[in-house]
């Protein structure tokens, strides 16, 4: 077998392979022998059909099968022998296959680039000095209070005010003509909550419960629905119900019922501890992001486009599966998929760069994750999956899914290894707002 490899780019290779006539003939013979055992031809005993008869019936099909087998086996041998880490499907160009003659083909594919990482131990990162304030504890307590609020019908008032929770029917038209998604019944809306188009929410303020009313809403020029962009829509609206939020009292009984604490003081202490843990987690994640940024800044070349595109596709599918990319009927502003796609493209590039760099460091430092550790993580995922436990169990029964999990665990362990050896400098900064979900401003 003759092999030539051309470097088209740091991440792309072209392999040319020429197989001798003997190899081609041997593969044809093996294929015909296998075919003879599998097929039954009238007039011949099983396994005794002459090759000429088989060739006349199955020749073209068998030729294609032999060519595929020759390409797959020889290319796989080259890839393994040369240590090429392919990340894309090979593009094959093959000469005509003739039994008794040499056979040649070429394959173009992308590979993981050779990576050199230097000075990755002792990377300087900055940790902002942060602490949980009394105001943040009070804010978290108010959010907990809000989460247990009740919606009760408004008494002694029939006029819609900002902050009300209303149920309404609406039907919109443009120049007297209805449009798709312009009609809704029992539509629940918090007035001023940002759920619908701001102009619509403003227009319902002052409406009277139970009284059919006509309102006009001017849609902005840059509205995502071209049918409505820049148009004035006439809505027929009826407010069916007006409710307001009623908050529970913040007292010891609230702490017992909703915080599993003996008193309001104990609840505040528990909230502070939870916020401190969340703040520490946020700081750790930010330090890891700094580490990744420093590694990328060391002159890392562009990763294989196929890997970036694959990751971008994954992020986009994840985004859409969460329902964030779907437009919702009614007077709402659906998010722009194009803007989201651009944001995710940059994120995908950075994630692939980080994956390749950290993977290289894990190899240099012999950082691994055992089968037992993978199984323990799978068991934990199944335990916390609730009703989805069966689906999760089935997913992680597949080798590729477990390999992905192992790779993520190695990635996380390697980042932890780097963070333990990083030079962390504490710096002052403005107060950071942390909520109970671990988010910050």
Tab-separated table of C-alpha atoms in Angstrom:
chain	number	residue	atom	x	y	z
A	1	UNK	CA	0.000	0.000	0.000
A	2	UNK	CA	1.369	3.391	-1.049
A	3	UNK	CA	0.446	6.358	1.134
A	4	UNK	CA	0.877	10.098	0.600
A	5	UNK	CA	-0.412	12.688	3.069
A	6	UNK	CA	-0.686	16.385	2.207
A	7	UNK	CA	-1.222	19.095	4.813
A	8	UNK	CA	-3.882	21.351	3.318
A	9	UNK	CA	-4.075	23.402	6.535
A	10	UNK	CA	-3.166	22.875	10.193
A	11	UNK	CA	-6.524	21.120	10.639
A	12	UNK	CA	-7.056	19.522	7.210
A	13	UNK	CA	-5.314	16.586	5.574
A	14	UNK	CA	-5.531	14.875	2.198
A	15	UNK	CA	-4.587	11.209	2.124
A	16	UNK	CA	-3.851	9.416	-1.162
A	17	UNK	CA	-3.786	5.635	-1.066
A	18	UNK	CA	-2.870	3.141	-3.779
A	19	UNK	CA	-3.632	-0.524	-3.173
A	20	UNK	CA	-1.824	-3.246	-5.182
A	21	UNK	CA	-3.691	-5.498	-7.599
A	22	UNK	CA	-3.191	-8.463	-5.271
A	23	UNK	CA	-5.097	-6.728	-2.473
A	24	UNK	CA	-7.934	-5.870	-4.831
A	25	UNK	CA	-8.143	-9.426	-6.161
A	26	UNK	CA	-8.095	-10.883	-2.671
A	27	UNK	CA	-10.976	-8.641	-1.562
A	28	UNK	CA	-13.009	-9.593	-4.639
A	29	UNK	CA	-12.427	-13.281	-3.945
A	30	UNK	CA	-13.451	-12.914	-0.321
A	31	UNK	CA	-16.577	-10.972	-1.286
A	32	UNK	CA	-17.656	-13.570	-3.869
A	33	UNK	CA	-17.062	-16.397	-1.435
A	34	UNK	CA	-19.186	-14.656	1.197
A	35	UNK	CA	-21.887	-13.987	-1.389
A	36	UNK	CA	-21.886	-17.628	-2.539
A	37	UNK	CA	-22.619	-18.765	1.019
A	38	UNK	CA	-25.443	-16.298	1.558
A	39	UNK	CA	-27.536	-16.469	-1.632
A	40	UNK	CA	-29.612	-19.231	-3.194
A	41	UNK	CA	-29.711	-19.428	-7.007
A	42	UNK	CA	-32.154	-21.654	-8.808
A	43	UNK	CA	-30.471	-24.634	-10.471
A	44	UNK	CA	-27.495	-24.711	-8.114
A	45	UNK	CA	-26.961	-26.283	-4.726
A	46	UNK	CA	-26.460	-23.922	-1.797
A	47	UNK	CA	-22.933	-22.518	-1.853
A	48	UNK	CA	-22.124	-24.039	-5.262
A	49	UNK	CA	-23.135	-21.263	-7.690
A	50	UNK	CA	-20.276	-20.492	-10.122
A	51	UNK	CA	-18.598	-17.131	-9.798
A	52	UNK	CA	-19.568	-16.177	-13.341
A	53	UNK	CA	-23.254	-16.619	-12.521
A	54	UNK	CA	-22.892	-14.572	-9.339
A	55	UNK	CA	-21.057	-11.864	-11.227
A	56	UNK	CA	-23.786	-11.643	-13.836
A	57	UNK	CA	-26.465	-11.155	-11.200
A	58	UNK	CA	-24.693	-9.239	-8.427
A	59	UNK	CA	-21.617	-7.817	-10.155
A	60	UNK	CA	-22.357	-4.093	-9.856
A	61	UNK	CA	-23.628	-4.370	-6.279
A	62	UNK	CA	-20.639	-6.454	-5.210
A	63	UNK	CA	-18.187	-4.090	-6.906
A	64	UNK	CA	-19.557	-1.181	-4.876
A	65	UNK	CA	-19.352	-3.232	-1.718
A	66	UNK	CA	-15.727	-4.209	-2.407
A	67	UNK	CA	-14.771	-0.597	-3.080
A	68	UNK	CA	-16.359	0.585	0.169
A	69	UNK	CA	-14.600	-2.168	2.083
A	70	UNK	CA	-11.209	-1.389	0.552
A	71	UNK	CA	-11.554	2.316	1.314
A	72	UNK	CA	-12.807	1.779	4.855
A	73	UNK	CA	-10.182	-0.764	5.854
A	74	UNK	CA	-7.165	0.904	4.259
A	75	UNK	CA	-8.138	4.412	5.393
A	76	UNK	CA	-8.735	3.146	8.919
A	77	UNK	CA	-5.292	1.542	8.880
A	78	UNK	CA	-3.652	4.781	7.723
A	79	UNK	CA	-5.460	6.841	10.346
A	80	UNK	CA	-4.427	4.485	13.129
A	81	UNK	CA	-0.860	4.097	11.914
A	82	UNK	CA	-0.272	7.851	11.527
A	83	UNK	CA	-2.109	8.777	14.715
A	84	UNK	CA	-4.586	11.086	12.965
A	85	UNK	CA	-7.513	12.227	15.109
A	86	UNK	CA	-10.305	12.747	12.587
A	87	UNK	CA	-13.174	15.089	13.488
A	88	UNK	CA	-15.067	15.174	10.169
A	89	UNK	CA	-16.498	12.689	7.706
A	90	UNK	CA	-13.881	11.995	4.977
A	91	UNK	CA	-14.651	13.250	1.480
A	92	UNK	CA	-13.684	10.369	-0.816
A	93	UNK	CA	-12.631	10.517	-4.463
A	94	UNK	CA	-11.913	7.093	-5.969
A	95	UNK	CA	-10.696	5.864	-9.309
A	96	UNK	CA	-12.590	3.132	-11.118
A	97	UNK	CA	-12.250	-0.232	-9.414
A	98	UNK	CA	-11.089	-3.001	-11.769
A	99	UNK	CA	-10.419	-6.509	-10.560
A	100	UNK	CA	-6.835	-7.466	-11.214
A	101	UNK	CA	-5.602	-3.845	-11.316
A	102	UNK	CA	-4.348	-1.479	-8.605
A	103	UNK	CA	-6.937	0.744	-6.955
A	104	UNK	CA	-6.340	4.275	-5.730
A	105	UNK	CA	-8.411	6.839	-3.899
A	106	UNK	CA	-8.024	10.061	-1.922
A	107	UNK	CA	-9.696	11.248	1.260
A	108	UNK	CA	-9.912	14.788	2.626
A	109	UNK	CA	-10.835	15.324	6.261
A	110	UNK	CA	-10.321	17.551	9.270
A	111	UNK	CA	-8.250	16.532	12.264
A	112	UNK	CA	-7.594	17.782	15.736
A	113	UNK	CA	-4.624	20.127	15.349
A	114	UNK	CA	-1.339	19.498	17.126
A	115	UNK	CA	-1.428	21.634	20.267
A	116	UNK	CA	1.393	22.952	22.386
A	117	UNK	CA	0.533	24.416	25.753
A	118	UNK	CA	3.208	26.117	27.817
A	119	UNK	CA	3.261	27.724	31.232
A	120	UNK	CA	-0.201	26.437	32.090
A	121	UNK	CA	0.729	25.975	35.749
A	122	UNK	CA	0.675	29.066	37.927
A	123	UNK	CA	-1.574	31.140	35.653
A	124	UNK	CA	-2.464	34.481	37.254
A	125	UNK	CA	-6.174	35.079	37.814
A	126	UNK	CA	-8.097	37.664	39.795
A	127	UNK	CA	-10.697	36.896	42.429
A	128	UNK	CA	-12.990	39.765	43.294
A	129	UNK	CA	-13.460	40.350	47.012
A	130	UNK	CA	-17.167	39.796	47.522
A	131	UNK	CA	-19.388	39.196	50.492
A	132	UNK	CA	-23.090	38.776	51.089
A	133	UNK	CA	-24.698	41.956	52.453
A	134	UNK	CA	-27.751	42.367	54.654
A	135	UNK	CA	-29.562	43.942	51.713
A	136	UNK	CA	-28.916	40.848	49.600
A	137	UNK	CA	-30.281	38.619	52.357
A	138	UNK	CA	-33.380	40.818	52.637
A	139	UNK	CA	-33.824	40.752	48.856
A	140	UNK	CA	-33.574	36.949	48.783
A	141	UNK	CA	-36.100	36.784	51.614
A	142	UNK	CA	-38.456	39.021	49.649
A	143	UNK	CA	-38.110	36.756	46.642
A	144	UNK	CA	-38.977	33.770	48.787
A	145	UNK	CA	-41.981	35.691	50.030
A	146	UNK	CA	-42.967	36.531	46.440
A	147	UNK	CA	-42.747	32.873	45.448
A	148	UNK	CA	-45.408	32.017	48.013
A	149	UNK	CA	-47.725	34.898	47.162
A	150	UNK	CA	-51.363	34.253	46.302
A	151	UNK	CA	-53.406	35.783	43.534
A	152	UNK	CA	-56.765	36.958	44.792
A	153	UNK	CA	-59.586	38.747	42.954
A	154	UNK	CA	-59.561	42.510	43.365
A	155	UNK	CA	-62.470	43.842	45.402
A	156	UNK	CA	-64.085	47.280	45.138
A	157	UNK	CA	-62.278	48.030	41.860
A	158	UNK	CA	-62.990	47.169	38.211
A	159	UNK	CA	-60.324	49.337	36.544
A	160	UNK	CA	-57.049	47.712	35.408
A	161	UNK	CA	-53.942	49.163	37.090
A	162	UNK	CA	-50.208	48.519	36.610
A	163	UNK	CA	-49.143	45.376	38.445
A	164	UNK	CA	-52.529	43.694	38.146
A	165	UNK	CA	-52.831	40.112	36.951
A	166	UNK	CA	-55.610	39.996	34.404
A	167	UNK	CA	-57.338	37.429	32.236
A	168	UNK	CA	-58.579	38.793	28.928
A	169	UNK	CA	-59.902	37.908	25.503
A	170	UNK	CA	-58.522	39.785	22.515
A	171	UNK	CA	-58.867	39.809	18.751
A	172	UNK	CA	-56.633	41.926	16.537
A	173	UNK	CA	-56.973	43.191	13.003
A	174	UNK	CA	-55.032	45.332	10.552
A	175	UNK	CA	-57.206	47.569	8.383
A	176	UNK	CA	-60.134	45.383	9.329
A	177	UNK	CA	-58.439	42.098	8.463
A	178	UNK	CA	-57.521	39.522	11.150
A	179	UNK	CA	-54.008	38.078	11.217
A	180	UNK	CA	-52.470	34.815	12.394
A	181	UNK	CA	-51.840	34.721	16.142
A	182	UNK	CA	-53.913	37.839	16.684
A	183	UNK	CA	-56.674	36.156	18.682
A	184	UNK	CA	-56.609	34.792	22.192
A	185	UNK	CA	-59.015	33.714	24.911
A	186	UNK	CA	-58.393	33.612	28.658
A	187	UNK	CA	-54.979	35.153	28.034
A	188	UNK	CA	-53.212	35.619	31.385
A	189	UNK	CA	-51.139	38.765	31.686
A	190	UNK	CA	-49.281	40.630	34.397
A	191	UNK	CA	-49.697	44.266	33.459
A	192	UNK	CA	-46.250	45.804	33.231
A	193	UNK	CA	-44.517	42.456	33.739
A	194	UNK	CA	-42.879	42.438	30.306
A	195	UNK	CA	-44.754	39.356	29.180
A	196	UNK	CA	-46.349	41.046	26.183
A	197	UNK	CA	-45.426	43.915	23.868
A	198	UNK	CA	-44.949	47.018	26.108
A	199	UNK	CA	-47.337	49.040	23.955
A	200	UNK	CA	-50.034	46.397	24.482
A	201	UNK	CA	-49.523	46.292	28.244
A	202	UNK	CA	-49.758	50.084	28.422
A	203	UNK	CA	-52.952	50.070	26.342
A	204	UNK	CA	-54.847	47.780	28.729
A	205	UNK	CA	-54.218	50.042	31.727
A	206	UNK	CA	-57.475	51.798	32.559
A	207	UNK	CA	-59.760	49.249	30.929
A	208	UNK	CA	-62.900	48.285	32.804
A	209	UNK	CA	-63.538	44.672	33.723
A	210	UNK	CA	-66.302	43.071	31.646
A	211	UNK	CA	-66.625	45.989	29.232
A	212	UNK	CA	-65.679	45.266	25.575
A	213	UNK	CA	-63.197	47.930	24.491
A	214	UNK	CA	-61.214	48.747	21.380
A	215	UNK	CA	-57.554	49.719	21.683
A	216	UNK	CA	-54.835	50.521	19.157
A	217	UNK	CA	-51.274	49.245	19.419
A	218	UNK	CA	-48.443	50.555	17.257
A	219	UNK	CA	-45.893	47.811	16.579
A	220	UNK	CA	-42.259	48.925	16.247
A	221	UNK	CA	-40.529	48.956	12.849
A	222	UNK	CA	-38.031	46.296	13.982
A	223	UNK	CA	-40.690	43.874	15.235
A	224	UNK	CA	-39.710	40.308	14.360
A	225	UNK	CA	-43.049	39.506	12.670
A	226	UNK	CA	-42.902	41.284	9.311
A	227	UNK	CA	-46.692	41.169	9.036
A	228	UNK	CA	-46.950	43.412	12.116
A	229	UNK	CA	-43.725	45.443	11.966
A	230	UNK	CA	-44.468	49.158	11.707
A	231	UNK	CA	-48.241	48.540	11.627
A	232	UNK	CA	-51.015	49.846	13.866
A	233	UNK	CA	-53.202	46.989	15.089
A	234	UNK	CA	-56.782	47.393	16.277
A	235	UNK	CA	-57.643	45.086	19.170
A	236	UNK	CA	-61.064	44.249	20.551
A	237	UNK	CA	-60.439	43.448	24.217
A	238	UNK	CA	-62.515	42.204	27.129
A	239	UNK	CA	-60.960	41.968	30.587
A	240	UNK	CA	-62.566	38.944	32.239
A	241	UNK	CA	-60.841	38.985	35.624
A	242	UNK	CA	-58.555	41.225	37.676
A	243	UNK	CA	-56.389	39.782	40.426
A	244	UNK	CA	-53.663	41.149	42.638
A	245	UNK	CA	-50.787	39.549	44.456
A	246	UNK	CA	-51.155	39.046	48.200
A	247	UNK	CA	-47.917	38.376	50.090
A	248	UNK	CA	-47.696	36.232	53.235
A	249	UNK	CA	-46.464	37.868	56.436
A	250	UNK	CA	-42.744	37.564	57.108
A	251	UNK	CA	-42.778	36.089	60.598
A	252	UNK	CA	-41.758	32.951	62.461
A	253	UNK	CA	-44.727	31.028	61.062
A	254	UNK	CA	-43.545	31.845	57.531
A	255	UNK	CA	-40.057	30.589	58.417
A	256	UNK	CA	-41.486	27.312	59.723
A	257	UNK	CA	-43.829	26.771	56.768
A	258	UNK	CA	-41.555	27.815	53.915
A	259	UNK	CA	-37.991	27.755	55.219
A	260	UNK	CA	-37.980	24.709	57.505
A	261	UNK	CA	-36.540	26.917	60.229
A	262	UNK	CA	-37.642	27.570	63.782
A	263	UNK	CA	-37.760	31.325	63.435
A	264	UNK	CA	-37.381	34.197	60.985
A	265	UNK	CA	-33.879	34.855	62.362
A	266	UNK	CA	-32.860	31.262	61.613
A	267	UNK	CA	-34.322	31.577	58.117
A	268	UNK	CA	-32.231	34.675	57.427
A	269	UNK	CA	-29.128	32.853	58.649
A	270	UNK	CA	-29.876	29.914	56.349
A	271	UNK	CA	-30.438	32.266	53.421
A	272	UNK	CA	-27.123	34.017	54.068
A	273	UNK	CA	-25.295	30.681	54.125
A	274	UNK	CA	-26.959	29.618	50.887
A	275	UNK	CA	-26.049	32.899	49.195
A	276	UNK	CA	-22.450	32.586	50.401
A	277	UNK	CA	-22.238	29.108	48.868
A	278	UNK	CA	-23.719	30.385	45.622
A	279	UNK	CA	-21.297	33.301	45.607
A	280	UNK	CA	-18.357	30.962	46.104
A	281	UNK	CA	-19.585	28.807	43.221
A	282	UNK	CA	-19.896	31.873	40.982
A	283	UNK	CA	-16.377	32.980	41.868
A	284	UNK	CA	-14.977	29.529	41.140
A	285	UNK	CA	-16.672	29.470	37.734
A	286	UNK	CA	-15.353	32.942	36.931
A	287	UNK	CA	-11.832	31.873	37.863
A	288	UNK	CA	-12.143	28.878	35.535
A	289	UNK	CA	-13.327	31.155	32.742
A	290	UNK	CA	-10.277	33.363	33.344
A	291	UNK	CA	-8.043	30.290	33.154
A	292	UNK	CA	-9.586	29.311	29.829
A	293	UNK	CA	-9.214	32.838	28.521
A	294	UNK	CA	-5.529	32.944	29.486
A	295	UNK	CA	-4.915	29.608	27.755
A	296	UNK	CA	-6.634	30.781	24.575
A	297	UNK	CA	-4.627	34.019	24.626
A	298	UNK	CA	-1.365	32.080	24.327
A	299	UNK	CA	-1.621	32.100	20.530
A	300	UNK	CA	-3.911	29.155	19.996
A	301	UNK	CA	-4.742	28.552	16.310
A	302	UNK	CA	-8.260	28.194	14.912
A	303	UNK	CA	-9.907	24.854	15.709
A	304	UNK	CA	-11.412	22.586	13.025
A	305	UNK	CA	-14.523	24.252	11.517
A	306	UNK	CA	-16.413	20.957	11.737
A	307	UNK	CA	-16.013	20.843	15.521
A	308	UNK	CA	-17.157	24.456	15.873
A	309	UNK	CA	-20.167	23.890	13.619
A	310	UNK	CA	-21.103	20.728	15.508
A	311	UNK	CA	-20.936	22.531	18.855
A	312	UNK	CA	-22.868	25.497	17.489
A	313	UNK	CA	-25.559	23.129	16.240
A	314	UNK	CA	-25.719	21.484	19.664
A	315	UNK	CA	-26.081	24.847	21.424
A	316	UNK	CA	-28.779	25.964	19.001
A	317	UNK	CA	-30.750	22.734	19.419
A	318	UNK	CA	-30.447	23.008	23.197
A	319	UNK	CA	-31.697	26.598	23.020
A	320	UNK	CA	-34.677	25.685	20.874
A	321	UNK	CA	-35.541	22.592	22.904
A	322	UNK	CA	-35.872	24.792	25.969
A	323	UNK	CA	-38.594	26.659	24.093
A	324	UNK	CA	-36.698	29.963	24.057
A	325	UNK	CA	-36.533	30.040	20.328
A	326	UNK	CA	-40.217	29.508	19.710
A	327	UNK	CA	-42.545	32.378	19.012
A	328	UNK	CA	-45.637	32.482	21.176
A	329	UNK	CA	-49.072	33.414	19.927
A	330	UNK	CA	-50.575	36.611	21.209
A	331	UNK	CA	-49.241	40.173	21.417
A	332	UNK	CA	-45.727	39.123	22.455
A	333	UNK	CA	-42.304	39.847	20.995
A	334	UNK	CA	-40.677	36.512	20.036
A	335	UNK	CA	-36.893	36.415	20.442
A	336	UNK	CA	-34.723	36.757	17.343
A	337	UNK	CA	-33.141	33.459	16.306
A	338	UNK	CA	-30.586	35.254	14.143
A	339	UNK	CA	-29.241	37.264	17.058
A	340	UNK	CA	-29.160	34.142	19.175
A	341	UNK	CA	-27.310	32.233	16.450
A	342	UNK	CA	-24.576	34.886	16.282
A	343	UNK	CA	-24.138	34.800	20.033
A	344	UNK	CA	-23.932	31.022	20.067
A	345	UNK	CA	-21.372	30.950	17.244
A	346	UNK	CA	-18.883	32.852	19.399
A	347	UNK	CA	-19.657	30.666	22.378
A	348	UNK	CA	-19.191	27.494	20.328
A	349	UNK	CA	-15.770	28.649	19.088
A	350	UNK	CA	-14.572	29.380	22.608
A	351	UNK	CA	-15.905	26.078	23.951
A	352	UNK	CA	-14.124	24.062	21.267
A	353	UNK	CA	-10.876	25.940	21.866
A	354	UNK	CA	-11.184	25.285	25.581
A	355	UNK	CA	-11.988	21.608	25.024
A	356	UNK	CA	-8.907	21.005	22.875
A	357	UNK	CA	-6.549	22.910	25.165
A	358	UNK	CA	-7.775	21.309	28.376
A	359	UNK	CA	-7.784	17.889	26.714
A	360	UNK	CA	-4.114	18.339	25.863
A	361	UNK	CA	-3.279	19.358	29.432
A	362	UNK	CA	-5.153	16.344	30.808
A	363	UNK	CA	-2.976	14.126	28.613
A	364	UNK	CA	0.245	15.838	29.737
A	365	UNK	CA	-0.757	15.516	33.406
A	366	UNK	CA	-2.255	12.009	33.065
A	367	UNK	CA	-5.594	13.174	34.437
A	368	UNK	CA	-8.191	10.424	34.014
A	369	UNK	CA	-11.620	9.354	35.219
A	370	UNK	CA	-12.225	5.707	36.067
A	371	UNK	CA	-15.145	3.580	34.931
A	372	UNK	CA	-16.303	3.435	38.544
A	373	UNK	CA	-16.424	7.218	38.772
A	374	UNK	CA	-18.397	7.437	35.539
A	375	UNK	CA	-20.890	4.883	36.838
A	376	UNK	CA	-21.259	6.775	40.106
A	377	UNK	CA	-22.039	9.955	38.180
A	378	UNK	CA	-24.567	8.098	36.019
A	379	UNK	CA	-26.238	6.636	39.119
A	380	UNK	CA	-26.498	10.113	40.614
A	381	UNK	CA	-28.005	11.531	37.420
A	382	UNK	CA	-30.580	8.749	37.411
A	383	UNK	CA	-31.466	9.339	41.084
A	384	UNK	CA	-32.066	13.047	40.515
A	385	UNK	CA	-33.905	12.640	37.198
A	386	UNK	CA	-37.284	11.949	38.787
A	387	UNK	CA	-39.831	10.970	36.143
A	388	UNK	CA	-37.094	11.034	33.483
A	389	UNK	CA	-35.038	8.356	35.252
A	390	UNK	CA	-35.806	5.683	32.642
A	391	UNK	CA	-34.858	7.983	29.767
A	392	UNK	CA	-31.603	8.971	31.474
A	393	UNK	CA	-30.748	5.332	32.205
A	394	UNK	CA	-31.301	4.381	28.565
A	395	UNK	CA	-29.270	7.341	27.323
A	396	UNK	CA	-26.235	6.460	29.432
A	397	UNK	CA	-26.401	2.823	28.462
A	398	UNK	CA	-24.926	3.891	25.110
A	399	UNK	CA	-21.103	3.934	24.910
A	400	UNK	CA	-20.968	7.264	23.064
A	401	UNK	CA	-23.019	9.012	25.745
A	402	UNK	CA	-20.824	7.606	28.501
A	403	UNK	CA	-17.725	8.677	26.568
A	404	UNK	CA	-19.110	12.217	26.381
A	405	UNK	CA	-19.766	12.169	30.118
A	406	UNK	CA	-16.255	10.885	30.817
A	407	UNK	CA	-14.780	13.642	28.635
A	408	UNK	CA	-16.754	16.287	30.542
A	409	UNK	CA	-15.612	14.851	33.869
A	410	UNK	CA	-11.975	14.879	32.716
A	411	UNK	CA	-12.442	18.471	31.540
A	412	UNK	CA	-13.841	19.542	34.916
A	413	UNK	CA	-11.146	17.682	36.840
A	414	UNK	CA	-8.402	19.245	34.741
A	415	UNK	CA	-9.780	22.741	35.272
A	416	UNK	CA	-9.863	22.030	39.001
A	417	UNK	CA	-6.239	20.864	38.787
A	418	UNK	CA	-5.254	24.123	37.060
A	419	UNK	CA	-7.205	26.243	39.515
A	420	UNK	CA	-5.480	24.608	42.494
A	421	UNK	CA	-2.128	25.642	40.987
A	422	UNK	CA	-3.166	29.070	39.759
A	423	UNK	CA	-1.882	32.311	41.309
A	424	UNK	CA	-5.073	33.879	42.646
A	425	UNK	CA	-4.972	37.589	43.365
A	426	UNK	CA	-7.823	39.152	45.313
A	427	UNK	CA	-9.016	42.524	44.031
A	428	UNK	CA	-11.635	44.991	45.192
A	429	UNK	CA	-14.797	45.573	43.195
A	430	UNK	CA	-18.297	46.926	43.544
A	431	UNK	CA	-20.861	44.824	45.354
A	432	UNK	CA	-22.328	41.988	43.330
A	433	UNK	CA	-25.975	41.087	43.565
A	434	UNK	CA	-26.687	37.407	44.093
A	435	UNK	CA	-30.093	35.787	44.107
A	436	UNK	CA	-31.285	32.392	45.264
A	437	UNK	CA	-30.771	30.854	41.825
A	438	UNK	CA	-27.042	31.604	41.912
A	439	UNK	CA	-27.275	34.418	39.360
A	440	UNK	CA	-25.495	37.730	39.716
A	441	UNK	CA	-25.735	41.219	38.256
